Short mmCIF file of C-alpha atoms in Angstrom, two decimals:
data_model
loop_
_atom_site.label_atom_id
_atom_site.label_comp_id
_atom_site.label_asym_id
_atom_site.label_seq_id
_atom_site.Cartn_x
_atom_site.Cartn_y
_atom_site.Cartn_z
CA MET A 1 101.51 43.89 103.80
CA LEU A 2 99.44 41.46 101.56
CA TRP A 3 99.76 44.06 99.01
CA LEU A 4 103.54 44.18 99.02
CA LYS A 5 103.46 40.16 99.22
CA ALA A 6 101.51 40.17 96.17
CA PHE A 7 103.12 42.53 94.10
CA HIS A 8 106.45 40.74 95.38
CA ILE A 9 105.55 37.57 93.98
CA ILE A 10 104.54 39.01 90.91
CA ALA A 11 107.40 40.21 90.39
CA VAL A 12 109.35 37.09 91.40
CA VAL A 13 107.17 35.64 88.39
CA MET A 14 108.61 38.30 86.23
CA TRP A 15 112.09 37.13 87.20
CA PHE A 16 111.76 33.68 87.09
CA ALA A 17 109.97 33.65 83.41
CA GLY A 18 112.84 35.31 82.29
CA LEU A 19 115.41 32.98 84.00
CA LEU A 20 113.54 30.05 82.95
CA TYR A 21 113.06 30.91 79.27
CA LEU A 22 116.76 32.94 78.70
CA PRO A 23 118.72 29.82 79.18
CA ARG A 24 116.80 27.96 76.56
CA LEU A 25 117.24 30.56 73.83
CA PHE A 26 120.98 30.02 74.52
CA VAL A 27 120.62 26.43 73.76
CA TYR A 28 119.08 27.11 70.58
CA HIS A 29 121.50 30.28 69.64
CA ALA A 30 124.35 27.74 70.07
CA GLY A 31 123.09 25.51 67.58
CA VAL A 32 123.17 28.41 64.99
CA ALA A 33 125.48 27.69 62.04
CA PRO A 34 128.07 30.56 62.30
CA GLU A 35 127.62 31.50 59.02
CA ASP A 36 123.91 32.20 59.79
CA SER A 37 124.39 35.94 60.28
CA HIS A 38 120.57 36.80 60.36
CA GLY A 39 119.78 33.41 62.98
CA HIS A 40 122.48 34.87 64.98
CA GLN A 41 121.05 38.51 65.32
CA ARG A 42 117.58 37.30 65.85
CA PHE A 43 118.31 35.02 69.04
CA ALA A 44 120.51 38.16 70.23
CA THR A 45 118.07 40.49 69.92
CA MET A 46 115.70 38.14 71.60
CA GLU A 47 117.88 37.38 74.49
CA ARG A 48 118.21 41.25 74.93
CA ARG A 49 115.15 42.37 75.11
CA LEU A 50 114.16 39.09 77.20
CA LEU A 51 116.95 39.58 79.70
CA MET A 52 115.88 43.60 80.03
CA ILE A 53 112.07 42.33 81.27
CA THR A 54 114.09 39.96 83.23
CA HIS A 55 116.13 42.79 84.75
CA VAL A 56 112.70 44.78 85.73
CA GLY A 57 111.59 41.51 87.35
CA ALA A 58 114.64 41.40 89.22
CA VAL A 59 114.89 45.01 90.80
CA LEU A 60 111.16 44.55 91.66
CA ALA A 61 111.44 41.26 93.29
CA ILE A 62 114.63 42.22 95.15
CA ALA A 63 113.26 45.99 96.15
CA LEU A 64 110.08 44.62 97.44
CA GLY A 65 111.85 41.30 99.11
CA ILE A 66 113.71 43.92 101.34
CA ALA A 67 110.70 45.97 101.86
CA LEU A 68 109.06 42.82 102.94
CA LEU A 69 111.90 41.80 105.02
CA GLY A 70 112.23 45.07 106.93
CA LYS A 71 108.00 44.73 107.38
CA TRP A 72 108.35 41.08 108.80
CA THR A 73 111.57 42.04 111.11
CA MET A 74 109.51 44.90 112.32
CA THR A 75 106.48 43.11 113.13
CA VAL A 76 107.76 39.19 114.25
CA PRO A 77 110.21 38.87 116.90
CA GLY A 78 113.28 36.53 115.88
CA TYR A 79 112.50 36.78 112.39
CA MET A 80 115.85 37.19 111.08
CA SER A 81 117.30 34.39 113.08
CA GLN A 82 115.20 31.78 111.45
CA GLY A 83 116.72 28.97 109.73
CA TRP A 84 114.55 28.31 106.71
CA LEU A 85 115.04 32.54 105.88
CA HIS A 86 118.84 32.34 106.07
CA ALA A 87 118.66 29.41 103.59
CA LYS A 88 116.00 31.07 100.99
CA LEU A 89 118.52 34.21 101.17
CA GLY A 90 121.17 32.07 100.06
CA LEU A 91 119.39 30.51 97.27
CA VAL A 92 118.24 34.16 96.18
CA ALA A 93 121.69 34.88 96.00
CA LEU A 94 122.31 32.27 94.04
CA VAL A 95 119.45 33.45 91.77
CA VAL A 96 121.49 36.56 91.70
CA VAL A 97 124.71 34.78 90.35
CA PHE A 98 122.82 32.92 87.75
CA HIS A 99 121.23 36.11 86.27
CA ILE A 100 124.52 37.48 86.04
CA ALA A 101 125.69 34.32 84.21
CA CYS A 102 122.81 35.14 81.85
CA ILE A 103 124.06 38.65 81.32
CA VAL A 104 127.74 37.23 80.38
CA PHE A 105 125.99 34.60 78.28
CA ALA A 106 124.04 37.02 76.52
CA ARG A 107 126.92 39.38 75.92
CA ARG A 108 129.16 36.40 74.92
CA PHE A 109 126.38 35.28 72.00
CA ALA A 110 125.57 39.11 70.83
CA ARG A 111 129.47 39.65 70.15
CA GLY A 112 129.51 36.25 68.36
CA ALA A 113 132.14 35.01 70.95
CA SER A 114 132.73 31.40 72.11
CA ALA A 115 129.88 30.16 74.58
CA PRO A 116 129.02 26.80 75.94
CA SER A 117 127.93 24.17 74.12
CA ALA A 118 124.20 23.26 73.51
CA ARG A 119 125.04 20.46 75.85
CA ALA A 120 126.09 22.34 78.77
CA LEU A 121 123.74 24.85 78.32
CA LYS A 122 120.86 22.38 78.64
CA TRP A 123 121.99 21.54 82.07
CA PHE A 124 122.45 25.60 83.04
CA ASN A 125 119.02 25.57 82.06
CA GLU A 126 117.96 23.62 84.75
CA ILE A 127 119.30 25.56 87.37
CA PRO A 128 116.44 28.33 88.08
CA ALA A 129 113.98 25.73 88.24
CA LEU A 130 116.00 23.83 90.94
CA LEU A 131 116.64 27.20 92.96
CA LEU A 132 112.78 28.11 92.34
CA ILE A 133 111.42 24.61 93.83
CA GLY A 134 114.19 24.99 96.86
CA ILE A 135 112.74 28.96 97.53
CA VAL A 136 109.17 28.04 97.14
CA LEU A 137 109.52 24.94 99.64
CA LEU A 138 111.38 26.82 102.12
CA VAL A 139 109.00 29.70 101.99
CA VAL A 140 106.09 27.70 102.60
CA VAL A 141 107.13 24.96 104.38
CA LYS A 142 109.62 26.56 106.94
CA PRO A 143 111.43 23.56 107.64
CA PHE A 144 113.56 24.86 110.26
#
């Protein structure tokens, strides 16, 4: 089970690396002048490539997380009834929603469609860090 946990953590780090940096790219992309087609294309390419790596991390993190959940459920009675686990899974669901929002923004930027302002994107940029803090605290401290 330790190998499974180790690879799950590695996948989560991969996933969050993308989720923490991609919104910052959106902030920079929003600042590109409309007539700067080369700048626009450069950011769209960077966003697309980073998003692909982020997808890999997400799929691995979720698959390994489900496997861990199954292992813990079989070995620890009442594991699925712990409050911290429900809260953590709720935050993970929000991470998935955030990931989907990143996909939507990347597609909008790639098409040259209107996107949120750089200021709004700066606030959006803070969401994955807050979710990560919550998830780590729940997993380590298990407050309820």
